[in-house]
Short mmCIF file of C-alpha atoms and ligand atoms in Angstrom, two decimals:
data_model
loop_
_atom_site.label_atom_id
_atom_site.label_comp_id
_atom_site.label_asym_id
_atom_site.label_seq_id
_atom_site.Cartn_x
_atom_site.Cartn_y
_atom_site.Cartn_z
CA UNK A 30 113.53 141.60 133.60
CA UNK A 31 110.07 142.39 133.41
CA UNK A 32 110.35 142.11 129.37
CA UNK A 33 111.44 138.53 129.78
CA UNK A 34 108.48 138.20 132.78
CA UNK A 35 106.06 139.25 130.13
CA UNK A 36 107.22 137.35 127.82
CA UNK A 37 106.73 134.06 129.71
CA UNK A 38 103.21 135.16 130.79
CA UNK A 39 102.49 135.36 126.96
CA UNK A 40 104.05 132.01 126.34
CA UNK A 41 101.84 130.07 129.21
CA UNK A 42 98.92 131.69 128.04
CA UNK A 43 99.20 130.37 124.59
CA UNK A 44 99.37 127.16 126.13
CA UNK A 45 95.87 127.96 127.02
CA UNK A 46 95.04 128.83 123.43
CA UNK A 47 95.28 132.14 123.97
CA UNK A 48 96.86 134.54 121.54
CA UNK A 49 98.46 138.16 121.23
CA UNK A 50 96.97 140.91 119.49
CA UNK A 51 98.10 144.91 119.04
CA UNK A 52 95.21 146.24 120.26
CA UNK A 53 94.11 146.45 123.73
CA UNK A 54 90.00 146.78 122.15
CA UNK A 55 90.49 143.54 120.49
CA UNK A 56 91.63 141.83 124.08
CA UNK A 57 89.66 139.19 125.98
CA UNK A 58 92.42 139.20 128.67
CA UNK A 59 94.21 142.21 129.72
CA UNK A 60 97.65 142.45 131.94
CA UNK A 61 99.47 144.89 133.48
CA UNK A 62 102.78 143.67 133.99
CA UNK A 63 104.08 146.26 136.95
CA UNK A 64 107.17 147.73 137.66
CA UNK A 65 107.52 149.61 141.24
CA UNK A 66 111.10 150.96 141.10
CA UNK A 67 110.26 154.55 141.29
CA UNK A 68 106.82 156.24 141.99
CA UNK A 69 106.67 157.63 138.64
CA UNK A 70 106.59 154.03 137.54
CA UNK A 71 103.93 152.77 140.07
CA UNK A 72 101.21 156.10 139.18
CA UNK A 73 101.39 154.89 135.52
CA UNK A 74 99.14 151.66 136.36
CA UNK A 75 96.62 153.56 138.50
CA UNK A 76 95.66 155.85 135.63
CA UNK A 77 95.69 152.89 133.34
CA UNK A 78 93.43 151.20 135.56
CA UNK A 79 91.09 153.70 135.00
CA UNK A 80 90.98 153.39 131.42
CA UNK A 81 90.33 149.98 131.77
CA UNK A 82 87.89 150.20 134.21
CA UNK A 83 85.71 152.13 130.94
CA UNK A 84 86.49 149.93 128.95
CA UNK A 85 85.31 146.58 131.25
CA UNK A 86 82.01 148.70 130.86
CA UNK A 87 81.34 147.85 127.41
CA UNK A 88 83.13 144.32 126.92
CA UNK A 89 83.56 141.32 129.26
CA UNK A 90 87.50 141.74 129.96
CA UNK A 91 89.42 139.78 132.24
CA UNK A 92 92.03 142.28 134.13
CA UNK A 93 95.34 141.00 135.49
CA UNK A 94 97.71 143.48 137.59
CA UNK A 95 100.72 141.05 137.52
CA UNK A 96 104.28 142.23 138.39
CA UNK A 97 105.44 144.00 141.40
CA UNK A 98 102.80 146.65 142.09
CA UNK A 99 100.60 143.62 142.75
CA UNK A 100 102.80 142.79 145.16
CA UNK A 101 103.49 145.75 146.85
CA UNK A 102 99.46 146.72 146.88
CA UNK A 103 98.03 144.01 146.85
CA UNK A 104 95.17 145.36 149.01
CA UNK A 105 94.36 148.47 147.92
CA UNK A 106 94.30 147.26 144.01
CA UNK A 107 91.71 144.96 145.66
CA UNK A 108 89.73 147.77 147.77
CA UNK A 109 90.44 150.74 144.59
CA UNK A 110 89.95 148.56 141.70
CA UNK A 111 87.39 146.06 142.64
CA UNK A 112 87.03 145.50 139.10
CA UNK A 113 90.19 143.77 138.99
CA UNK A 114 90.09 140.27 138.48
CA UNK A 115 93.83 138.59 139.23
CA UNK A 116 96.69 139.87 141.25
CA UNK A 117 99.38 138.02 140.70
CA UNK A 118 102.82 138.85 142.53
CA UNK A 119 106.06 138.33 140.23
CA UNK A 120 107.09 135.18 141.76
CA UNK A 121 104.13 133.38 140.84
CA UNK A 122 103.91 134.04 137.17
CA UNK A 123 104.03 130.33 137.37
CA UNK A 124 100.47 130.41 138.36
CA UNK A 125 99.02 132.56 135.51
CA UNK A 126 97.29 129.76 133.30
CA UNK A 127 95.58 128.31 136.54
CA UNK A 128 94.44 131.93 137.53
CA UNK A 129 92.96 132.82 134.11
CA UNK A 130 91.45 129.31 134.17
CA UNK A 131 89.68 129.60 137.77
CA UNK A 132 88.14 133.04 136.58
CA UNK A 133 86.63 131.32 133.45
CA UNK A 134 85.09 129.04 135.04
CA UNK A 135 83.52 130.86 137.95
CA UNK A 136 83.35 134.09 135.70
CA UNK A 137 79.37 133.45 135.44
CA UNK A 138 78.80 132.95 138.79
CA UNK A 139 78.64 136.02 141.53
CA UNK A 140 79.82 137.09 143.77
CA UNK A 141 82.38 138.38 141.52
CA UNK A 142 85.81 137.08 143.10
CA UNK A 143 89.01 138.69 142.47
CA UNK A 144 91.91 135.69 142.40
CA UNK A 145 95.57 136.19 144.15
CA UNK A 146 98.87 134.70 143.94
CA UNK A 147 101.38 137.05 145.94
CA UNK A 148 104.13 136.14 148.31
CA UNK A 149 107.15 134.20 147.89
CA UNK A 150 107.51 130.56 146.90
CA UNK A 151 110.37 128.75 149.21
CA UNK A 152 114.05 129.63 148.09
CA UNK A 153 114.56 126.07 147.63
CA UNK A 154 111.39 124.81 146.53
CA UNK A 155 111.84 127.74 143.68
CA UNK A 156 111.42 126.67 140.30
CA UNK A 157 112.43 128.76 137.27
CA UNK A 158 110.31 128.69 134.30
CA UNK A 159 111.18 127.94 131.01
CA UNK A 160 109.10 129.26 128.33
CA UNK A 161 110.49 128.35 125.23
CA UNK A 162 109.68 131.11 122.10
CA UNK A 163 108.20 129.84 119.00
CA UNK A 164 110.41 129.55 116.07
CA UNK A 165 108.20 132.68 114.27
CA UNK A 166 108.70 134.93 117.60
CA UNK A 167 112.11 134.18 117.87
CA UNK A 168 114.96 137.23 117.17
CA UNK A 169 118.50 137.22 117.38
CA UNK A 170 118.84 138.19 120.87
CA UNK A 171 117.26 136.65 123.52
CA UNK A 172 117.32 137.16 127.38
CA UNK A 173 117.91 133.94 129.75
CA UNK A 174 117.01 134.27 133.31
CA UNK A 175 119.83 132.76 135.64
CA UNK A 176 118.54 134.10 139.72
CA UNK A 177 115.63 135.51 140.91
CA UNK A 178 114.85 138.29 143.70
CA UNK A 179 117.66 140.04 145.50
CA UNK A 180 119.17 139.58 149.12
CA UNK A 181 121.14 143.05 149.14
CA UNK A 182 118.44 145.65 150.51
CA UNK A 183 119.92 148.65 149.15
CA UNK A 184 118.56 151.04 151.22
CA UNK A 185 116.69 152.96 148.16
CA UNK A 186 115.61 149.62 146.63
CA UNK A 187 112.03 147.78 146.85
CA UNK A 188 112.93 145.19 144.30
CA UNK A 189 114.09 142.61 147.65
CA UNK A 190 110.77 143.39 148.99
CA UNK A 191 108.79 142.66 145.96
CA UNK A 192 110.90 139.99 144.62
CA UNK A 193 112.04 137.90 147.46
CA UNK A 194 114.88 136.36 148.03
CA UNK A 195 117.67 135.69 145.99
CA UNK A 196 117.73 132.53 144.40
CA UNK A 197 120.02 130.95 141.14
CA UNK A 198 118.87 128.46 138.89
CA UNK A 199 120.63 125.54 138.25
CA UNK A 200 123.28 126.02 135.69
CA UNK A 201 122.22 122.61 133.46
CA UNK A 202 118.93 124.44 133.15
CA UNK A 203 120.79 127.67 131.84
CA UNK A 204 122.79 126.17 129.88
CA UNK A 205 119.81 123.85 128.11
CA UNK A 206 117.83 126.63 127.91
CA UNK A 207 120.58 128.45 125.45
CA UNK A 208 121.87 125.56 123.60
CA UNK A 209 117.79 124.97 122.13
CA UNK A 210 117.84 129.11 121.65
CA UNK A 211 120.99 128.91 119.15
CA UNK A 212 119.02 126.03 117.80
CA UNK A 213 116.16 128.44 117.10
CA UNK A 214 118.44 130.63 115.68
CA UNK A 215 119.69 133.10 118.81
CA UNK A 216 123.31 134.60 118.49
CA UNK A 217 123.30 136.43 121.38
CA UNK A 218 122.46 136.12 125.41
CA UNK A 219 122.11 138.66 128.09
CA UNK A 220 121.97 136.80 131.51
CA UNK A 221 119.40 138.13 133.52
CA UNK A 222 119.68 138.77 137.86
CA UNK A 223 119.27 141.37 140.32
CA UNK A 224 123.07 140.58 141.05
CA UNK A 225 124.63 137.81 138.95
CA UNK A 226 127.78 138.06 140.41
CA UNK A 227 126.80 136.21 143.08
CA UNK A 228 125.20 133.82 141.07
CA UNK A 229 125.59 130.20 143.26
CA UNK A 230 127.75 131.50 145.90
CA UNK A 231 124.11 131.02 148.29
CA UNK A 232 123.45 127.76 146.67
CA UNK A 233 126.14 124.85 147.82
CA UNK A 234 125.74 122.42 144.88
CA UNK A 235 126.37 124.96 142.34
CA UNK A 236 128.94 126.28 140.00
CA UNK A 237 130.11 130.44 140.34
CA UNK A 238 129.04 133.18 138.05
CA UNK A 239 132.78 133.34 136.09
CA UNK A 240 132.76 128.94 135.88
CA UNK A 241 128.90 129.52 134.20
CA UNK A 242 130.25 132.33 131.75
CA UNK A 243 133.02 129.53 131.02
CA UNK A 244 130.89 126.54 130.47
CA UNK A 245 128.25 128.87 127.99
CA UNK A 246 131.21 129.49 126.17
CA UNK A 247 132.35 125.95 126.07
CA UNK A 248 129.46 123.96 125.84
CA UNK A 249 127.13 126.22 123.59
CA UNK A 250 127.03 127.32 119.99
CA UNK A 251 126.50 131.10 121.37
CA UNK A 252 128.07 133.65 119.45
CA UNK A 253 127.75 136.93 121.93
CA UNK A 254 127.09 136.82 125.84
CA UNK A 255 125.92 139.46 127.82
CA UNK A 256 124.67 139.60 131.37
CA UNK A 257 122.92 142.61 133.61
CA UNK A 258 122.94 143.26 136.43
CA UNK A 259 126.18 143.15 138.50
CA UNK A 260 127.05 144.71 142.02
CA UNK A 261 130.29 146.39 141.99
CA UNK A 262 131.11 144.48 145.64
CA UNK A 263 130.65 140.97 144.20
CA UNK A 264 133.12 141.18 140.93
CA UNK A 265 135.32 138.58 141.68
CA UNK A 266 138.93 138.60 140.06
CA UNK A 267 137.84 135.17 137.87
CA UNK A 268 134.91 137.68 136.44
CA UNK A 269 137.94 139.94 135.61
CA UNK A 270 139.82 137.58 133.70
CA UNK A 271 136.15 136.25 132.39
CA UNK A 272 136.47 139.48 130.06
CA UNK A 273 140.58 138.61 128.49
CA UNK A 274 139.39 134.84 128.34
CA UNK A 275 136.14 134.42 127.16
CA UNK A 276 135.56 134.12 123.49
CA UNK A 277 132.49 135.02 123.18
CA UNK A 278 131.79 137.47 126.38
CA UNK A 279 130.78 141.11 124.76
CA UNK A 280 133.56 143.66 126.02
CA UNK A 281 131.03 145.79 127.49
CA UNK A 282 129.88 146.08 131.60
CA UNK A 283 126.94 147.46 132.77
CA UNK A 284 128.24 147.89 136.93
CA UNK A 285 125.86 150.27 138.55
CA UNK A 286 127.69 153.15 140.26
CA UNK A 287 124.88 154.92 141.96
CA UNK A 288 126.84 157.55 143.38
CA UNK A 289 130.26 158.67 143.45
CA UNK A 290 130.48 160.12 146.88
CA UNK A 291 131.82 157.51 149.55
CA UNK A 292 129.31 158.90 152.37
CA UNK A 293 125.68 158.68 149.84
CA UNK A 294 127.27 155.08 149.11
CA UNK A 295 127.17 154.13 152.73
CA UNK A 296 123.80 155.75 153.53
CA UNK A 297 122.64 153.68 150.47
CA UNK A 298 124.21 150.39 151.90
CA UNK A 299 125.73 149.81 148.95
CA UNK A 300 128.96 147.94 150.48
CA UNK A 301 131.72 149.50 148.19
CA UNK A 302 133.72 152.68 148.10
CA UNK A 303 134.09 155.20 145.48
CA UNK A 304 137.94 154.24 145.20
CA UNK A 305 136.72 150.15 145.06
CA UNK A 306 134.86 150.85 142.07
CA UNK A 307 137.61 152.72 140.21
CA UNK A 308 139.94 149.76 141.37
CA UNK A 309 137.73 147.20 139.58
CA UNK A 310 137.42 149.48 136.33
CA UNK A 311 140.96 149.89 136.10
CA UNK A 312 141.60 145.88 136.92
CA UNK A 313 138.94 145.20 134.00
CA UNK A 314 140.42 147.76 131.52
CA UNK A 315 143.93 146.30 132.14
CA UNK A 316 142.14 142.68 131.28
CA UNK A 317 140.69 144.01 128.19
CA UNK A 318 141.32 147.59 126.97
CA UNK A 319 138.11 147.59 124.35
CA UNK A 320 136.12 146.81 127.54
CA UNK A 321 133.55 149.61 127.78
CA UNK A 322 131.33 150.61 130.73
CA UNK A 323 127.59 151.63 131.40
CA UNK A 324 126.10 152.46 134.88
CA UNK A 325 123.14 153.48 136.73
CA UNK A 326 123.33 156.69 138.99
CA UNK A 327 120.95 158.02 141.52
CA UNK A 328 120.40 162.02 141.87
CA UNK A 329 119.32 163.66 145.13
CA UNK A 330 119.53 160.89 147.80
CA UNK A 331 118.69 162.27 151.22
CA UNK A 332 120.92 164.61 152.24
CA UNK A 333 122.92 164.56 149.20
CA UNK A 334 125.23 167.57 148.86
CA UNK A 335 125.85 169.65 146.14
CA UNK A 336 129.60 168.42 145.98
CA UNK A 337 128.64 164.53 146.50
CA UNK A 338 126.40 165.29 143.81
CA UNK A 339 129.70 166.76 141.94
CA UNK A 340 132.01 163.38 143.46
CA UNK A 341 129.26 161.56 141.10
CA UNK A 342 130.21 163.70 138.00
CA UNK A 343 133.87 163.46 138.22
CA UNK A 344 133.25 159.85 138.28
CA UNK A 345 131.57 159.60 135.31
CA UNK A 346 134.56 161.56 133.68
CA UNK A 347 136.99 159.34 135.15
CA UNK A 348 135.57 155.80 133.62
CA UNK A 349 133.76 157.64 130.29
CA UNK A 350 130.56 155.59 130.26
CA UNK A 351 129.26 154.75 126.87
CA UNK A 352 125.74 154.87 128.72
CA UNK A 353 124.38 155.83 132.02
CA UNK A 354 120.61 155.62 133.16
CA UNK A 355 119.95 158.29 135.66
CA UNK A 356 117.07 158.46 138.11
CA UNK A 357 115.81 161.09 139.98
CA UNK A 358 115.77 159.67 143.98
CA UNK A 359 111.98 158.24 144.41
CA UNK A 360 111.31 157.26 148.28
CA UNK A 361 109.95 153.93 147.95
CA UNK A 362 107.29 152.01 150.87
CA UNK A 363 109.31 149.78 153.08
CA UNK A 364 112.46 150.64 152.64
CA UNK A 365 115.05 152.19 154.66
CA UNK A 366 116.16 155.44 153.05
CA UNK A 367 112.16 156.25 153.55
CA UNK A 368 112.78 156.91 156.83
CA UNK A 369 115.24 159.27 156.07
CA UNK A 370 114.30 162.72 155.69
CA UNK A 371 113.96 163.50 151.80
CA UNK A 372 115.17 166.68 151.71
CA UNK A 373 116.86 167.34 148.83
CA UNK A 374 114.08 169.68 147.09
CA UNK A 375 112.61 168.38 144.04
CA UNK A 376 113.88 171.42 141.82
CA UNK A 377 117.52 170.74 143.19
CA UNK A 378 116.94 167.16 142.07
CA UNK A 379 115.76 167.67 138.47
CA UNK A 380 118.41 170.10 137.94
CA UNK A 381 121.14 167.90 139.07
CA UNK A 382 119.65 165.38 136.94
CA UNK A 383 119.91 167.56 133.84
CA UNK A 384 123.88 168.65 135.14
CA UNK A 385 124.45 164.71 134.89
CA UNK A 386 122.39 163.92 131.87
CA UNK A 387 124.35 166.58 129.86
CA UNK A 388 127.37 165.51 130.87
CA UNK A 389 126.60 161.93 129.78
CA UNK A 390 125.35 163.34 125.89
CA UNK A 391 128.56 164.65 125.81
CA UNK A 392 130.69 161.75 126.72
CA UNK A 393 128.85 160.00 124.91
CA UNK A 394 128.90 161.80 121.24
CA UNK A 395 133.04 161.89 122.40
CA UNK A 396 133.08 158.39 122.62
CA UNK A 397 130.93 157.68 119.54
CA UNK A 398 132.98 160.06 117.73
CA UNK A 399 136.16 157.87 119.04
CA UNK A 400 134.34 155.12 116.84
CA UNK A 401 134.56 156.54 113.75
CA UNK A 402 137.75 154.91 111.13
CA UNK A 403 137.56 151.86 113.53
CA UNK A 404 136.31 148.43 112.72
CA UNK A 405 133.39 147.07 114.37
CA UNK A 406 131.84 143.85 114.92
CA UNK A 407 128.17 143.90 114.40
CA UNK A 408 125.17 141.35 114.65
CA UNK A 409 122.93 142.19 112.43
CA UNK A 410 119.44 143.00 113.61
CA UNK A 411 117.25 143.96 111.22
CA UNK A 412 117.54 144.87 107.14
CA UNK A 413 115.54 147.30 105.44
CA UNK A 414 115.92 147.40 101.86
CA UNK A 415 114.17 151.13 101.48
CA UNK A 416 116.52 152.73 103.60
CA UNK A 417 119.76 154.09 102.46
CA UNK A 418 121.59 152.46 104.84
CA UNK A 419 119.44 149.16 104.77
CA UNK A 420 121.53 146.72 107.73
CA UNK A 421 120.83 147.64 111.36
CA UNK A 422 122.70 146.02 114.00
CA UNK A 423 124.65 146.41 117.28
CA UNK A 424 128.76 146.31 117.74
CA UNK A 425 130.41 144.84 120.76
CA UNK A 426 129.96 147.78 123.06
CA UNK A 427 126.02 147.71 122.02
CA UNK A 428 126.30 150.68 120.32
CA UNK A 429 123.13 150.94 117.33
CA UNK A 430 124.60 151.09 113.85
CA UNK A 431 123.10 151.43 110.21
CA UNK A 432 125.46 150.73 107.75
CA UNK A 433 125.76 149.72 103.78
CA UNK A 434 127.15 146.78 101.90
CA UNK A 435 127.80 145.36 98.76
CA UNK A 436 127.40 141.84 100.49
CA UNK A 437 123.73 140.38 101.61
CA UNK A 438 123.32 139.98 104.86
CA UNK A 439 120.38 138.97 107.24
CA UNK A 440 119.09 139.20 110.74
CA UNK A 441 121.78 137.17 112.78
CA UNK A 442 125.26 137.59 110.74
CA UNK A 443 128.09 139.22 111.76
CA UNK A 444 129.95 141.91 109.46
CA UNK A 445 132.56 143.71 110.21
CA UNK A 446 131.78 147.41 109.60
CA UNK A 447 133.98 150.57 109.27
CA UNK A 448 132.50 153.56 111.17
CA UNK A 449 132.10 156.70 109.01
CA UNK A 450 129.90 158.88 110.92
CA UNK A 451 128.68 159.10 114.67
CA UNK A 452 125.98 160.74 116.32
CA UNK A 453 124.88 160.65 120.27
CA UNK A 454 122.60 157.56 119.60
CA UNK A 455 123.92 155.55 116.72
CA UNK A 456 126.99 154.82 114.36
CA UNK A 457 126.77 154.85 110.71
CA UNK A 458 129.65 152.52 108.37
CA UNK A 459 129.65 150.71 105.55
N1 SAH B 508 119.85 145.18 140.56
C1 SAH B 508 120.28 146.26 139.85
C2 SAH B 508 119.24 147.25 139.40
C3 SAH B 508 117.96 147.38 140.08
S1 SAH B 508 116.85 148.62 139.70
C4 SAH B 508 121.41 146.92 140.60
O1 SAH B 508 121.73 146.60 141.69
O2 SAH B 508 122.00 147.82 140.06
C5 SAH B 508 117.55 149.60 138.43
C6 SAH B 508 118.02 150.94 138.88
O3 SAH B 508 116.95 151.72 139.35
C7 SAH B 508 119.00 150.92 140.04
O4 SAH B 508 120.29 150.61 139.65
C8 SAH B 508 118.89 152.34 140.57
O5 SAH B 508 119.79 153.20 139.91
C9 SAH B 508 117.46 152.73 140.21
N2 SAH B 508 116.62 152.80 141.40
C10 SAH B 508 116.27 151.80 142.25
N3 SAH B 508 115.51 152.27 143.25
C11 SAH B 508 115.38 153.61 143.05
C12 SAH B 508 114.72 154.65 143.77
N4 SAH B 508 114.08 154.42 144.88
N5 SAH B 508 114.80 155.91 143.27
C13 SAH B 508 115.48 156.15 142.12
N6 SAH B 508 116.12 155.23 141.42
C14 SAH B 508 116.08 153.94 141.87
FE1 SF4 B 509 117.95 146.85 144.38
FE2 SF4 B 509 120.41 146.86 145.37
FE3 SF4 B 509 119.18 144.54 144.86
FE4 SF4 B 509 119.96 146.09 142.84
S1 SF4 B 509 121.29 145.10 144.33
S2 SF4 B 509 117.98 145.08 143.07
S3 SF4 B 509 119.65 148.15 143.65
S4 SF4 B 509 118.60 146.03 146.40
#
């Protein structure tokens, strides 16, 4: 999400005239684009901050700490980093160009001001952007926000109290929005929320998350269709039958697990059980059995046993994820699970976080393994001549492959590639 965020940012400011180099020395404008999930995340800017601060010594440098840092701290980037010049919360990108223009002008007049956009436009006052990519910037992928913010309040999660509430864009606008991308060249979509399953169901006028999967189908020249993220509670049984009936819908979920033991779920208000979840993976298998599965999991919640911690491993043997991201628990300001004691101690934590992330290598390489003899179908990403295996590209489940061919192909076909070889992060075929 923040990728696409940044993205936009970049494309308002070259309304401005502005344009993107590689090198931070060779910047006039400067912005940190900031992601608060985990602590570890939030440190990173500080320390960056600092480097910038040496660098505003010897160059006039406009600073931006956009994103949701800004949002969270507002105040103390003010009072810390007075050399900051824009704070911009992540539901105002909006505002950028207007920001960057009001420090221009007053740039040359002190007292030095630092300009702020935080806080939350109006639910239904909110207006998506849409920030069209030039054709020369434009790759075969693309991502295509569909809601903004989130309304769940897991109890772990800042994201509802940095991004507000939960909003979905109108599905003509999505729906534009992709047929000028395949015009540009795009072959494939992810869909972009906090929780697109329950894309429209706040909204009254609007369509539901399996209808919009339909009509992208239907009305677009798309040729793969992703989406991230869903909440196991929301899949509704049309999403199901979304993944037997949609043409172009990749066979692979991403449905964040979190944990596998029924009492952490609860404590983490995550409104599903351990047995829910397994329901809706077997209802999706029987749908489609290619379908595939990735999943987020949390290690070291307060008061997380060692055997929940085990109820989350057996899990992950019971559905064999191709993928799982795995986080070590961060207490994060506001929220409630920072009230709760966080007692798990940290060397617990990171070994139960290596436990799980072996465990994933391994059924992982087993799955890629599973891959080899088949038949895949890949978009091709990239081609490099020099290397022996010159085509790079991803299959249905997502899965990186380099392979060979007598034929020519380039960024944006499709081939149909028989797996040789597998190792834990990419296929190889020909
Ligand atoms: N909306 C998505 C993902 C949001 S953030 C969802 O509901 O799944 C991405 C992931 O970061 C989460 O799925 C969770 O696994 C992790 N995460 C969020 N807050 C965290 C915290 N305080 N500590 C550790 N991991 C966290
Ligand atoms: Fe955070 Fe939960 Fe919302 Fe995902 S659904 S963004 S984990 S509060």
């Amino acid at each position: 999400m923040n990728v696409e965020d940044s993205r936009q940012m970049m494309g308002l400011l070259k309304l401005l005239g502005c344009n993107q180099v590689d090198d931070v020395y060779q910047a006039d404008i400067v912005i940190l684009n900031t992601c608060s999930i985990r602590a570890k995340a939030e440190h990173k800017i500080y320390s960056e901050l600092g480097r910038l601060k040496r660098l505003k010594e010897d160059k006039d440098l406009i600073i931006c700490v956009a994103g949701c840092v800004a949002e969270q701290e507002e105040k103390s980037i003010i009072k810390r980093f007075p050399f900051v010049d824009i704070v911009m919360g992540p539901d105002q990108v909006g505002f950028l160009p207007e920001l960057v223009t009001s420090c221009l002008k007053d740039r040359d007049t002190p007292p030095k001001k630092t300009y702020r956009k935080t806080g939350f436009q109006l639910k239904d006052d909110y207006q998506f952007l849409h920030v069209m990519p030039e054709q020369k910037e434009v790759s075969v992928k693309a991502f295509v926000n569909i809601q903004k913010g989130c309304d769940n309040f897991c109890a772990y999660c800042i994201v509802p109290h940095v991004r507000g509430r939960e909003a979905s864009r109108p599905s003509t606008q999505i729906i534009d929005e992709i047929k000028s991308l395949t015009q540009l060249g795009v072959r494939e979509v992810t869909l972009l929320g906090q929780n697109v399953n329950s894309y429209g169901l706040k909204e009254n006028n609007d369509i539901t998350f399996a209808q919009l999967l339909e009509r992208i189908a239907s009305q677009t020249e798309l040729k793969r269709l992703r989406f991230a993220t869903s909440h196991p509670r929301d899949v509704s049984d049309a999403l199901i039958e979304q993944f037997a009936s949609n043409p172009i819908l990749a066979p692979h979920f991403h449905l964040p697990l979190q944990s596998g033991s029924d009492r952490i779920l609860k404590l983490m208000n995550r409104g599903y059980t351990r047995k829910h979840y397994l329901t809706i993976v077997e209802k999706l298998k029987k749908q489609n059995s290619h379908l595939c599965f990735s999943t987020d999991l949390i290690v070291g919640f307060p008061s997380e046993t060692n055997q929940e911690f085990e109820d989350t491993l057996s899990v992950m043997k019971d559905v064999n994820f191709v993928q799982t991201y795995s986080f070590i628990y961060s207490p994060r300001p506001h929220t409630s699970a920072a009230r709760m004691p966080d007692d798990v101690l940290l060397k617990e934590k990171q070994m139960r976080l290596k436990r799980l992330q072996d465990l994933d290598s391994e059924i992982t390489l087993k799955q890629n393994h599973s891959d080899v003899g088949t038949v895949r179908y890949v978009l091709v990403e990239a081609v490099q001549q020099e290397n022996q295996k010159p085509f790079m590209g991803r299959t249905e489940h997502n899965k990186i492959v380099h392979f060979t061919s007598k034929n020519v192909y380039h960024p944006g076909d499709f081939a149909r590639v028989t797996i040789s070889q597998a190792n834990p992060h990419s296929l190889f075929g020909e």
